[in-house]
mmCIF file of C-alpha atoms in Angstrom:
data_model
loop_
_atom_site.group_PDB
_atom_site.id
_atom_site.type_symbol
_atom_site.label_atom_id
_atom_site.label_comp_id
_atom_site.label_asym_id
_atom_site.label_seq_id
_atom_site.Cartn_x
_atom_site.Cartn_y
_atom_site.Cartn_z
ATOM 1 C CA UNK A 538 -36.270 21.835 0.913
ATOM 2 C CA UNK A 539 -34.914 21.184 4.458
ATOM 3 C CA UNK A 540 -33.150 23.968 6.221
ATOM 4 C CA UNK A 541 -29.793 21.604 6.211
ATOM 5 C CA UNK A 542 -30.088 21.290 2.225
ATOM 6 C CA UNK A 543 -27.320 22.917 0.050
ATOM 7 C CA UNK A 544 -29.279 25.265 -2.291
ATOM 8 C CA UNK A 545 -28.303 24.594 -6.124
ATOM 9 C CA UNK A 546 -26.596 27.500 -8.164
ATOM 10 C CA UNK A 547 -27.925 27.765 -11.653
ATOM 11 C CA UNK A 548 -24.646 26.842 -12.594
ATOM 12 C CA UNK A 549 -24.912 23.447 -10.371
ATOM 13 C CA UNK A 550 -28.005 22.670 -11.228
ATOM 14 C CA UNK A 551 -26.888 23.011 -15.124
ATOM 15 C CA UNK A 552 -23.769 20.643 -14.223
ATOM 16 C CA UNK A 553 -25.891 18.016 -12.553
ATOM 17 C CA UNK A 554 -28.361 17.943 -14.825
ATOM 18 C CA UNK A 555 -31.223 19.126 -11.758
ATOM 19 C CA UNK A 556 -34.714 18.661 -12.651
ATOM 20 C CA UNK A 557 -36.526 20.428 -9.868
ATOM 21 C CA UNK A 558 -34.286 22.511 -7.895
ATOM 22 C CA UNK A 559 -36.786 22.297 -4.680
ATOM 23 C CA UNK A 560 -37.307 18.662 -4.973
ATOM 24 C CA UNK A 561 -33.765 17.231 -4.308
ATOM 25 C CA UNK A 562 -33.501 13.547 -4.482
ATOM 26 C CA UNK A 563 -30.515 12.626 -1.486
ATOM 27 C CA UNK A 564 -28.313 11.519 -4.469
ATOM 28 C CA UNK A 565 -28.828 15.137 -5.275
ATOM 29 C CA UNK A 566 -27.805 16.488 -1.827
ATOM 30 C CA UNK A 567 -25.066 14.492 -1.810
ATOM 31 C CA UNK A 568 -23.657 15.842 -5.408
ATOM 32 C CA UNK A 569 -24.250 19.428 -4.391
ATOM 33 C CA UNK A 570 -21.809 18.808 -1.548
ATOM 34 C CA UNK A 571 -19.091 17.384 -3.524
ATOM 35 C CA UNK A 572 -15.702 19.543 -4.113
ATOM 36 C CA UNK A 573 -15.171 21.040 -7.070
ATOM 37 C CA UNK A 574 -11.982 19.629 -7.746
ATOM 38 C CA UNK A 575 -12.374 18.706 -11.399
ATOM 39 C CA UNK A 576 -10.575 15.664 -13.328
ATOM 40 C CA UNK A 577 -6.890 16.126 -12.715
ATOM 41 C CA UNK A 578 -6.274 13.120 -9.880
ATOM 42 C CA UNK A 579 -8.958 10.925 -12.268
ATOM 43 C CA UNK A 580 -6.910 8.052 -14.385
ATOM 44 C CA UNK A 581 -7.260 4.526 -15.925
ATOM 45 C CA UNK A 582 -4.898 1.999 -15.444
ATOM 46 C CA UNK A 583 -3.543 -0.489 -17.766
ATOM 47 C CA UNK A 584 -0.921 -3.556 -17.207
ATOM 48 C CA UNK A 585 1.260 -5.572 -18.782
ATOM 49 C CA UNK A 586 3.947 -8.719 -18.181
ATOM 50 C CA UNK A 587 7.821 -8.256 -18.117
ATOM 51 C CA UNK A 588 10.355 -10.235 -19.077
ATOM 52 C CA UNK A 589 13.322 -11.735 -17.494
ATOM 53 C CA UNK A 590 13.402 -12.872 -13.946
ATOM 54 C CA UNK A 591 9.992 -10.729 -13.437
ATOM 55 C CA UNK A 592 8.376 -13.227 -16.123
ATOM 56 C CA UNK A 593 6.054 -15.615 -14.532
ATOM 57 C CA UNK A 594 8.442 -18.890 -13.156
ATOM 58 C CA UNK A 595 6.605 -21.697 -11.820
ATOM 59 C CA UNK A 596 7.339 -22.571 -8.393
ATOM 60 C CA UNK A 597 8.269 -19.086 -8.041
ATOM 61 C CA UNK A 598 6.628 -17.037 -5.659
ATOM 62 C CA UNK A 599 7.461 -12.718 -6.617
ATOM 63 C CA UNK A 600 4.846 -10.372 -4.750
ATOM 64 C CA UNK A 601 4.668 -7.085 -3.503
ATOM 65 C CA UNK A 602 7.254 -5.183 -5.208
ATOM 66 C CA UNK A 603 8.785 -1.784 -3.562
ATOM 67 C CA UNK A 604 9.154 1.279 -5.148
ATOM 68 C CA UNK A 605 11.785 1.806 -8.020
ATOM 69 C CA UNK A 606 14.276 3.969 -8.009
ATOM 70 C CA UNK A 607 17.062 4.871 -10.309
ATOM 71 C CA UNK A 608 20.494 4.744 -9.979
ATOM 72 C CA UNK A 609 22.815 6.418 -12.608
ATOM 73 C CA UNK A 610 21.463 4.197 -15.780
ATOM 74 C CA UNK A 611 19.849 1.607 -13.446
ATOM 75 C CA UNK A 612 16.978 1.090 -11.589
ATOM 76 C CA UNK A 613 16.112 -1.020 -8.399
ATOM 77 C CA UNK A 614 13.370 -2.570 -7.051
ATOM 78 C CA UNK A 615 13.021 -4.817 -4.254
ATOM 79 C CA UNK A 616 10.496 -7.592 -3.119
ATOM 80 C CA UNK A 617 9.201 -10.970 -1.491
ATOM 81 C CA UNK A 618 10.583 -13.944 -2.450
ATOM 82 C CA UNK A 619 9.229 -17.631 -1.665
ATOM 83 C CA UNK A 620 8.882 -20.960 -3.166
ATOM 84 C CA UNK A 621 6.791 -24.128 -2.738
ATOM 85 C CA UNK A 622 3.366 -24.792 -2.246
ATOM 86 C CA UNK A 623 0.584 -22.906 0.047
ATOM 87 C CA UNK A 624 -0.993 -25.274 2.470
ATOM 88 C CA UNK A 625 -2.575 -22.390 4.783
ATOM 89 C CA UNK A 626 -3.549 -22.858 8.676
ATOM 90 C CA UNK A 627 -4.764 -26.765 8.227
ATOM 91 C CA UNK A 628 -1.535 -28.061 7.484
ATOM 92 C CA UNK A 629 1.846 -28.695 9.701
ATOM 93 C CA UNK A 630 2.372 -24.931 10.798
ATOM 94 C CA UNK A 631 5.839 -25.823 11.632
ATOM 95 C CA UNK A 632 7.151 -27.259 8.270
ATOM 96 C CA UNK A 633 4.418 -26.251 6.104
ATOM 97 C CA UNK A 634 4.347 -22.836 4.142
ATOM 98 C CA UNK A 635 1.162 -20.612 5.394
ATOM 99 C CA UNK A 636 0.218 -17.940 3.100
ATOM 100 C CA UNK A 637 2.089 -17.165 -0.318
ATOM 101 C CA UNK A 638 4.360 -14.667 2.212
ATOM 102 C CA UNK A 639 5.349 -16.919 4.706
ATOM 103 C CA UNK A 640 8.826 -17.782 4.735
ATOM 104 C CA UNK A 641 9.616 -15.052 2.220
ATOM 105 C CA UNK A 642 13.286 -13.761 2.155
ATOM 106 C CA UNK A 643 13.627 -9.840 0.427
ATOM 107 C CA UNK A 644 14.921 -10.128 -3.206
ATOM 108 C CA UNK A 645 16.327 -7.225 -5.413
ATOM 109 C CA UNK A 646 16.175 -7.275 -9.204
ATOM 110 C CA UNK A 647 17.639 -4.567 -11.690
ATOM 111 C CA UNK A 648 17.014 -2.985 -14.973
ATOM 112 C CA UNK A 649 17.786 -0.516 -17.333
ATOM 113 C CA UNK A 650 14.417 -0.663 -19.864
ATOM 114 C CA UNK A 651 11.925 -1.038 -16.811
ATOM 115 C CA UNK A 652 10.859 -4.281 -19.178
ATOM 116 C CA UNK A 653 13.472 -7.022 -18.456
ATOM 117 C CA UNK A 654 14.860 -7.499 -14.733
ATOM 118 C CA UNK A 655 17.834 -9.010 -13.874
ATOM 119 C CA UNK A 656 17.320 -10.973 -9.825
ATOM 120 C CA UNK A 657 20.744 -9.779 -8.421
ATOM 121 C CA UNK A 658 20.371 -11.855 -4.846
ATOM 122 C CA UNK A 659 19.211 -11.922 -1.386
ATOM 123 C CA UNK A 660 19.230 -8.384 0.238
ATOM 124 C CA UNK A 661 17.118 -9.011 3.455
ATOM 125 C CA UNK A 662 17.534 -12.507 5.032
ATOM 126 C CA UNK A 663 14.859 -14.306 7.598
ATOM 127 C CA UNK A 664 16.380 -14.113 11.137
ATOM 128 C CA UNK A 665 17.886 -16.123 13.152
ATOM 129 C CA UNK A 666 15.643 -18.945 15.073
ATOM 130 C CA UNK A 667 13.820 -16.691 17.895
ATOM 131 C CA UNK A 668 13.976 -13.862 16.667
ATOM 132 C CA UNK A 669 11.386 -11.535 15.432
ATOM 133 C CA UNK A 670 11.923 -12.142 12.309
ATOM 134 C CA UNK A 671 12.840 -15.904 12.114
ATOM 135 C CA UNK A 672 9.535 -17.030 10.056
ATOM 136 C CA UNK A 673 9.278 -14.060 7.299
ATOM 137 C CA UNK A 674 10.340 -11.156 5.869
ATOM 138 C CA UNK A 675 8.335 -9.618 3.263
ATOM 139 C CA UNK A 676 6.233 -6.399 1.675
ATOM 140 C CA UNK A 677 9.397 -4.347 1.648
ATOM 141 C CA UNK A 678 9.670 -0.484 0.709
ATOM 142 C CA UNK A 679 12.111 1.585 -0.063
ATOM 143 C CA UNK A 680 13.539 5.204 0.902
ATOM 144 C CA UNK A 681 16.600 7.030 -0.212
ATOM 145 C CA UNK A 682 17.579 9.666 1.967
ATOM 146 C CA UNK A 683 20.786 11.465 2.558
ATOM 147 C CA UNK A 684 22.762 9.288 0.902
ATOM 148 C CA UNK A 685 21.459 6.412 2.712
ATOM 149 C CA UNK A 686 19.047 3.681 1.939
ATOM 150 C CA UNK A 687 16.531 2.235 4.075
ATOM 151 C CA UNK A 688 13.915 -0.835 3.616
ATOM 152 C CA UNK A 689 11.644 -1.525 5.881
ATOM 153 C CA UNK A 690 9.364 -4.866 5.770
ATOM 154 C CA UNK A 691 6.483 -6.649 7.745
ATOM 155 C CA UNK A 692 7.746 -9.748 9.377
ATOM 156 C CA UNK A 693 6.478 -12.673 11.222
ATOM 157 C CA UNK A 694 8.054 -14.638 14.329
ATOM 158 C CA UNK A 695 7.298 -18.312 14.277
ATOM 159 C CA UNK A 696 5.279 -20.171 14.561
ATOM 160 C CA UNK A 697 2.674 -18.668 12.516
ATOM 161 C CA UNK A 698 -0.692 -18.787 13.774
ATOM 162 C CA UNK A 699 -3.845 -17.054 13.169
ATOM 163 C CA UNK A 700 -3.371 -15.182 16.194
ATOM 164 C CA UNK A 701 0.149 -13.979 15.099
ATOM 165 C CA UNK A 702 1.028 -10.192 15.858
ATOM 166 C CA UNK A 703 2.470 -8.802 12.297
ATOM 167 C CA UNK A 704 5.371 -6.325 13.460
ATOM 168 C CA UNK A 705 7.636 -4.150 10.919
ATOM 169 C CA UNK A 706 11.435 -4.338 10.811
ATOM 170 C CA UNK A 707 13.991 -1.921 9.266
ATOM 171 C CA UNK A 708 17.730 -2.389 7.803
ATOM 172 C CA UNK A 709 19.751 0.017 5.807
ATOM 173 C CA UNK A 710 22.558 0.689 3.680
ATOM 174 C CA UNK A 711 25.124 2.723 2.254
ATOM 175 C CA UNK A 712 24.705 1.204 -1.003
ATOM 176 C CA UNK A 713 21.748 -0.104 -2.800
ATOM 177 C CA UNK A 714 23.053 -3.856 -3.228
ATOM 178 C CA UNK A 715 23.882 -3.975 0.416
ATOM 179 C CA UNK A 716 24.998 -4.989 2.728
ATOM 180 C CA UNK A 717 22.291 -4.459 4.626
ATOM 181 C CA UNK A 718 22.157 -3.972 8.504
ATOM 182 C CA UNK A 719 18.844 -4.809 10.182
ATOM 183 C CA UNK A 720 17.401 -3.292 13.718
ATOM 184 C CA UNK A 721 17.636 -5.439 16.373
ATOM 185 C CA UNK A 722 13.906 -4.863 17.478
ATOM 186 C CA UNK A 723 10.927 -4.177 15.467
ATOM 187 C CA UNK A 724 9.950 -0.384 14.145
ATOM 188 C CA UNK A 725 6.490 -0.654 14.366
ATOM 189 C CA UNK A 726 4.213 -2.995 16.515
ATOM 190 C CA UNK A 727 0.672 -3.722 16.601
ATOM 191 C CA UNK A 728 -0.947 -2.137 19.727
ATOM 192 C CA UNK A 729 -1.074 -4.169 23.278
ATOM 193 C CA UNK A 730 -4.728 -3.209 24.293
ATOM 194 C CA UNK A 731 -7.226 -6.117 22.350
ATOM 195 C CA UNK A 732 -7.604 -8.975 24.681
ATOM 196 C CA UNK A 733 -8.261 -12.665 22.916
ATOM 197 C CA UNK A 734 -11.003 -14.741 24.138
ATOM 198 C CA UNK A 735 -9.833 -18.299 25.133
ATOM 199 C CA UNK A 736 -6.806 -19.667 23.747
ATOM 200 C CA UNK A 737 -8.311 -20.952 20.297
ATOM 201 C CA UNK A 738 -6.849 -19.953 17.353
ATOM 202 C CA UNK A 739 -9.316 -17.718 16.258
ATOM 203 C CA UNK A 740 -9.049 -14.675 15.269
ATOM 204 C CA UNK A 741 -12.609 -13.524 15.801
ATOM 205 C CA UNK A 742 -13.217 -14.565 19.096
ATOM 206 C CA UNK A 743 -11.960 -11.459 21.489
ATOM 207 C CA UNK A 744 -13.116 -9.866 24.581
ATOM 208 C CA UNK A 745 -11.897 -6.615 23.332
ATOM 209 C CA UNK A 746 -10.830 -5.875 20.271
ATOM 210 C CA UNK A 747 -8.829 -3.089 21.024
ATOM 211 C CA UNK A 748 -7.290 -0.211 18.431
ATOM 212 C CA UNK A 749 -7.348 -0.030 14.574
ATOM 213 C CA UNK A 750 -4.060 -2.260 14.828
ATOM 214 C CA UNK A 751 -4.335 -4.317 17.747
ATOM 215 C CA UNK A 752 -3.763 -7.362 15.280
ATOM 216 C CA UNK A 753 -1.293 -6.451 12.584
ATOM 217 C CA UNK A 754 0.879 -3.553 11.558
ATOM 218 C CA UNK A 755 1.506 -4.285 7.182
ATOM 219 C CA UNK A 756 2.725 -2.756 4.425
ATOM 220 C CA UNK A 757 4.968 0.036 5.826
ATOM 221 C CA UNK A 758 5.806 3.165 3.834
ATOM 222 C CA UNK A 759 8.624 5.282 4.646
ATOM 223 C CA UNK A 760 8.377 9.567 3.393
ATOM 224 C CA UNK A 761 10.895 12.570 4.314
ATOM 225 C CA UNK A 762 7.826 14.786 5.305
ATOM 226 C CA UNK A 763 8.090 17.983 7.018
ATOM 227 C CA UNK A 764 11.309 17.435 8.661
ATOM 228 C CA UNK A 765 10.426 14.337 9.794
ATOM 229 C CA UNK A 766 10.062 10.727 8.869
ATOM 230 C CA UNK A 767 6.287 9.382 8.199
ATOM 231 C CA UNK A 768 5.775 5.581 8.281
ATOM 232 C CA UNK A 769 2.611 4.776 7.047
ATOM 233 C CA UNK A 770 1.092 1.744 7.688
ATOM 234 C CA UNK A 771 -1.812 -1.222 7.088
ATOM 235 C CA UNK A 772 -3.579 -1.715 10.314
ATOM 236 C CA UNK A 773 -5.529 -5.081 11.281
ATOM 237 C CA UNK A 774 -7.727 -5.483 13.964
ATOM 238 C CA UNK A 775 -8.300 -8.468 16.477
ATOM 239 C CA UNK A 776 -11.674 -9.434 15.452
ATOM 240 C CA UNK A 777 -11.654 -7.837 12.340
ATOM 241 C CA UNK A 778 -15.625 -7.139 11.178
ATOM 242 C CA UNK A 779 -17.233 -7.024 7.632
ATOM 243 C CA UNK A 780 -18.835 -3.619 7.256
ATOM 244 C CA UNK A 781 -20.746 -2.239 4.358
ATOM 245 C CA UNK A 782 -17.797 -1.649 3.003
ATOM 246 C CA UNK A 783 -16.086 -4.794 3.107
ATOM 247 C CA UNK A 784 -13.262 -5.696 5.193
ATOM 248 C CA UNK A 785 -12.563 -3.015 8.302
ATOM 249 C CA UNK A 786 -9.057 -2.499 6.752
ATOM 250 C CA UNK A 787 -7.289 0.794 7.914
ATOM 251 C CA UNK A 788 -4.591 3.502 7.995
ATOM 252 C CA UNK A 789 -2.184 4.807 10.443
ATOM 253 C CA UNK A 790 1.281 6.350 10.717
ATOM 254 C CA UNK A 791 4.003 6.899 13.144
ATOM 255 C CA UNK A 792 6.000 9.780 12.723
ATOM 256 C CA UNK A 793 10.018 9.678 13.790
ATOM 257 C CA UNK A 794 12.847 12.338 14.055
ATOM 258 C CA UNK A 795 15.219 9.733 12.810
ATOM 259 C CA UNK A 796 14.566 7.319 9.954
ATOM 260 C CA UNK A 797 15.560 4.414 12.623
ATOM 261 C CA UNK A 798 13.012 5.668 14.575
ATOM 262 C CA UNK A 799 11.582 5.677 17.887
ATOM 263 C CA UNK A 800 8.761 6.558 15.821
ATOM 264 C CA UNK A 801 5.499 7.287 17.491
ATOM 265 C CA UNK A 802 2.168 5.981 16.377
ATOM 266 C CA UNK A 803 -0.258 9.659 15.621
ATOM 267 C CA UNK A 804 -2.964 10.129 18.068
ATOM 268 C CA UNK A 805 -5.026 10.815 14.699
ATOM 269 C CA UNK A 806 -4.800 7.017 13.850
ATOM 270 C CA UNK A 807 -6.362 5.803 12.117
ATOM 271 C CA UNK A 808 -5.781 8.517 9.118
ATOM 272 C CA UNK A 809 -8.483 6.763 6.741
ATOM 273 C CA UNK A 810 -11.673 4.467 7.055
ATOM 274 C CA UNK A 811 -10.492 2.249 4.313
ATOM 275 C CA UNK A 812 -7.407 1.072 2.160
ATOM 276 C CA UNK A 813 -5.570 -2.045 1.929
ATOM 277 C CA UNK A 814 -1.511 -1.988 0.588
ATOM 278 C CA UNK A 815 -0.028 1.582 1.291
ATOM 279 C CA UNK A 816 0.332 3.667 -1.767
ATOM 280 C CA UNK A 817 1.559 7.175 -0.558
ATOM 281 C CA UNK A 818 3.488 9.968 -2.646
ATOM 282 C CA UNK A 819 4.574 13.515 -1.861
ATOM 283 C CA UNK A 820 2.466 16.194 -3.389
ATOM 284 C CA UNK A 821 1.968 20.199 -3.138
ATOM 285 C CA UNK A 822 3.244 20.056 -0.051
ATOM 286 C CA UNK A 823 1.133 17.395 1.343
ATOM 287 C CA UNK A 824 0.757 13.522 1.038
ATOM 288 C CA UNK A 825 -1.304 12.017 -1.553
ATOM 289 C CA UNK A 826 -2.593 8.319 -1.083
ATOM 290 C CA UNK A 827 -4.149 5.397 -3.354
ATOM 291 C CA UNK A 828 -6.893 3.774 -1.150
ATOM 292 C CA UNK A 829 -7.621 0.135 -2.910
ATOM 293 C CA UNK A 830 -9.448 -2.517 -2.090
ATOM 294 C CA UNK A 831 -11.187 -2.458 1.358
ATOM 295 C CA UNK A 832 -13.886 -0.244 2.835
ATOM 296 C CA UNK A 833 -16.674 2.052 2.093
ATOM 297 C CA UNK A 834 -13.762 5.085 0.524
ATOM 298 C CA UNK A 835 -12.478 2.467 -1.233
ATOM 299 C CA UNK A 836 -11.012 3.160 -4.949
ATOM 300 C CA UNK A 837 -10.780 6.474 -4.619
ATOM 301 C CA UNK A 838 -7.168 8.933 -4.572
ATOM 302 C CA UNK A 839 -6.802 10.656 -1.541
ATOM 303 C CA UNK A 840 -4.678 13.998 -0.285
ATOM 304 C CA UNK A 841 -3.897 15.608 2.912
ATOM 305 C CA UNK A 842 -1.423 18.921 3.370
ATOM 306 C CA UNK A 843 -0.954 17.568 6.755
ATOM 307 C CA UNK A 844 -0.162 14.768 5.972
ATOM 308 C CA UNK A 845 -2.401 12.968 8.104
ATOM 309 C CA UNK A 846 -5.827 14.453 7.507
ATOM 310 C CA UNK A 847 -6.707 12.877 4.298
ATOM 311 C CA UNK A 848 -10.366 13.980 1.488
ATOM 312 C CA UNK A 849 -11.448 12.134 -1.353
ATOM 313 C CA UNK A 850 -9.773 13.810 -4.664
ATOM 314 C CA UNK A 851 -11.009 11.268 -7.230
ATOM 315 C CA UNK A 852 -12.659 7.989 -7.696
ATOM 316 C CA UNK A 853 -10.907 5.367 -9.814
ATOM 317 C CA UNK A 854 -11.383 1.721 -10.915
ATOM 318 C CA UNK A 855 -9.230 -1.518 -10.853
ATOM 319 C CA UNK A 856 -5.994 0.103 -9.758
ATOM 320 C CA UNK A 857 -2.988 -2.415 -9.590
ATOM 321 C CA UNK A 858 -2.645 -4.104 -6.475
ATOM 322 C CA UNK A 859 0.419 -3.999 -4.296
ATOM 323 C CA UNK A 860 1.551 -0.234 -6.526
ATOM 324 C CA UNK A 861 5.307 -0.424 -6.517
ATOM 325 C CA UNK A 862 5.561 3.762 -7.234
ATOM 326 C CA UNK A 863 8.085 5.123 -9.707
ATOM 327 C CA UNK A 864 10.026 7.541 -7.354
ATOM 328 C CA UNK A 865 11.604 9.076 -10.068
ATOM 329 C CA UNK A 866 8.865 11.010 -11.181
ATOM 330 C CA UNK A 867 8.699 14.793 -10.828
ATOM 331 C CA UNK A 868 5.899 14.726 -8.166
ATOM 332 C CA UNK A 869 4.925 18.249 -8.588
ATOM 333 C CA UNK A 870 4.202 17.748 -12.602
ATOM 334 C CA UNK A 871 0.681 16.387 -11.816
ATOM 335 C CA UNK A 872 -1.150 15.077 -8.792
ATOM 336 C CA UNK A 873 -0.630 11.324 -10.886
ATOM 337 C CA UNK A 874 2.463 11.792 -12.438
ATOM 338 C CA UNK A 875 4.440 9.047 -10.171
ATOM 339 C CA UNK A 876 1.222 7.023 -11.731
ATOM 340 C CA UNK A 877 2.398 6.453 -15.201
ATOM 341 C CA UNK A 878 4.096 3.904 -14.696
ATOM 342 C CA UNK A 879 5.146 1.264 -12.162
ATOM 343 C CA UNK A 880 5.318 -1.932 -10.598
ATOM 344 C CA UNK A 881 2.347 -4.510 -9.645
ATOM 345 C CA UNK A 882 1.792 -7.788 -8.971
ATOM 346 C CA UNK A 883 -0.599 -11.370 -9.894
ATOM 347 C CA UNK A 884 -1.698 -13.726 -8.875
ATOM 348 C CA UNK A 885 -0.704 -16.510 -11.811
ATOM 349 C CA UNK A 886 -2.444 -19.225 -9.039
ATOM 350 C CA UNK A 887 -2.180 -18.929 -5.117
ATOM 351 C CA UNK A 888 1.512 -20.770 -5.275
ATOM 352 C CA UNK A 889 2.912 -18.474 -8.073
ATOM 353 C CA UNK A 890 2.897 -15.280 -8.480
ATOM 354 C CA UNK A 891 4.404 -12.507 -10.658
ATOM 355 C CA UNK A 892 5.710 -8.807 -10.617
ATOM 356 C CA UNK A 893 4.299 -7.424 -13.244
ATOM 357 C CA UNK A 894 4.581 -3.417 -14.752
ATOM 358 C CA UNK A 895 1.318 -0.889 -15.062
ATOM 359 C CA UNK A 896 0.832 2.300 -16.706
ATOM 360 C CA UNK A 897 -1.640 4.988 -16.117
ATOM 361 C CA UNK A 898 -3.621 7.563 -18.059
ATOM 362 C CA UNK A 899 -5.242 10.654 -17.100
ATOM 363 C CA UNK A 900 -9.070 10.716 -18.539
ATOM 364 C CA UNK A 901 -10.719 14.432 -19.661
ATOM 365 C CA UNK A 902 -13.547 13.140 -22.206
ATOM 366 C CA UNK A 903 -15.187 9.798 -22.784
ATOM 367 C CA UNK A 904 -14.972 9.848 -26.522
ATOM 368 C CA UNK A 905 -16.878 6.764 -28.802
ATOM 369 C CA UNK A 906 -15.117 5.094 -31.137
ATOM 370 C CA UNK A 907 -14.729 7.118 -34.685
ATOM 371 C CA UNK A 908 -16.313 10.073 -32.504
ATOM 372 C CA UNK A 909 -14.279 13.164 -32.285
ATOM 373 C CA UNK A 910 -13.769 15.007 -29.115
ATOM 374 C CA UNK A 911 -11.619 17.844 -28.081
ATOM 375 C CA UNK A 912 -8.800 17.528 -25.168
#
């Protein structure tokens, strides 16, 4: 054994099922460096369709649902709205829709079973021609805080390009059916220091390719954390590569006194190697995080008492895409408990898409069929 291998306790090598303690495959190494954290942030996901105005509508385009909350008998949840067909970058950029987000106004929908949702309007408009926010508004969350409510969204200035910078826009209200009041300038913006090469649109061709988020700043995330306001945030890079892991999708966050900000991007970004949509909760006095879809930590449920420096507590598989969180969960119950249940969304086909609900289970024993196991 090397000098820099962990040396196996009998109970470890029991648990792993060892062979030969002083032949250690690397898988080996590996395991006898894991945490021994146990089962408690490991569950299975299941979904299911709603009815109402969340049931599937052709022409209808519902995506990327924000967190529910509850007011008195009620809850809330906001989203993207769009309709009409998808005709991407090859089509008439100026009339044409992009992507199934472009020119996507914020919707709200209520209900009172969590099962059937009532669309009660608009709450977030587009903006006005040249503004930052003229093309889309979309991927909204929301945060309650002192009596005060505050969304805050990706948008996109026209026209949209490949090369478009992503930026993140706020508005708030004293009520959760508006109005709503929107900030002037962006929150968030991707960073200034990639440089393009040539004028193509092509967003692979750079001489530089600059920070974690030189390209686009998505799926913002608003949490009351120590004192202060955490926005987490999707980062895409100009020149974005394919690693082993997939996509080189990442995490940052920007910390503000204020929840209107200035907020300040950490000098710790980015906070993980992997992730796509943001899925953070509050948790033992840190901030837990669901890491889906892109890179090598991929899949897996994340925590960090710092908020910021984030380890691996669990691997999972096929978690719900675009997690609308129930924020009325008791956090502190379990690590998962704001997992049971919650809001996701499908793909029906690229044009339509659905909000759909998800619940979660934690997993102790993998049990056969007929087989008896205890809990």
């Amino acid at each position: 054994m090397s000098h820099d291998s962990p040396q196996p306790t009998p109970e470890q090598i029991d648990f792993l099922g060892i062979t030969t303690p002083d032949k250690l495959s690397a898988a080996s190494k590996r395991a006898l460096k894991w945490p021994d954290i146990g089962n408690e942030w490991f569950v299975e996901f299941q979904t299911h369709n709603l009815k109402g105005d969340f049931a599937f509508e052709k022409g209808v385009c519902r995506r990327d649902p924000s967190a529910v909350i509850k007011e008195g008998d009620t809850y809330y949840c906001w989203y993207s709205r769009s309709t009409g067909k998808t005709q991407g970058f090859g089509g008439d950029i100026d009339n044409d829709k992009v992507f199934p987000w472009d020119r996507c106004d914020i919707y709200y929908a209520t209900s009172t079973d969590r099962i059937t949702w009532k669309e009660q309007g608009l709450a977030v408009p587009r903006g006005e021609p040249g503004a930052y926010d003229d093309r889309s508004v979309f991927t909204t969350e929301i945060m309650k805080h002192d009596g005060m409510y505050y969304l805050c969204y990706q948008t996109v200035k026209s026209p949209y390009t490949v090369r478009v910078k992503n930026q993140v826009g706020l508005a708030w209200s004293n009520s959760p059916d508006g109005p709503w009041t929107k900030s002037e300038e962006p929150i968030l913006s991707p960073a200034d220091n990639g440089v393009w090469e040539g004028t193509e649109q092509n967003r692979f061709k750079v001489k530089k390719k600059g920070d974690f988020d030189s390209h686009k700043v998505h799926d913002p995330c608003i949490i009351p954390f120590n004192g202060k306001f955490y926005l987490y945030y999707k980062g895409e890079q100009m020149g974005e590569a394919i690693t082993f892991g997939g996509r080189q999708i990442r995490h940052g966050v920007a910390i503000a006194d204020n929840p209107k900000g200035p907020y300040v991007k950490s000098p710790y970004n980015p906070i993980s190697n992997s992730g796509h949509e943001v899925c953070v909760w509050p948790y033992n006095g840190g901030i837990a995080s669901l890491i889906t879809t892109d890179g090598p930590e991929k899949n897996t449920i994340q925590w960090a008492p710092d908020g910021i420096n984030f380890e691996i507590m669990s691997v999972i598989k096929d978690a719900p895409h675009a997690i609308g969180l129930n924020r009325t969960a008791n956090n502190e119950a379990e690590p998962t408990e704001t997992l049971r249940w919650g809001l996701t969304h499908q793909y029906a086909t690229w044009d339509d898409q659905v909000i759909r609900g998800f619940t979660s289970h934690r997993v102790k024993r993998h049990v056969a069929k007929g087989a008896k196991g205890d809990d």
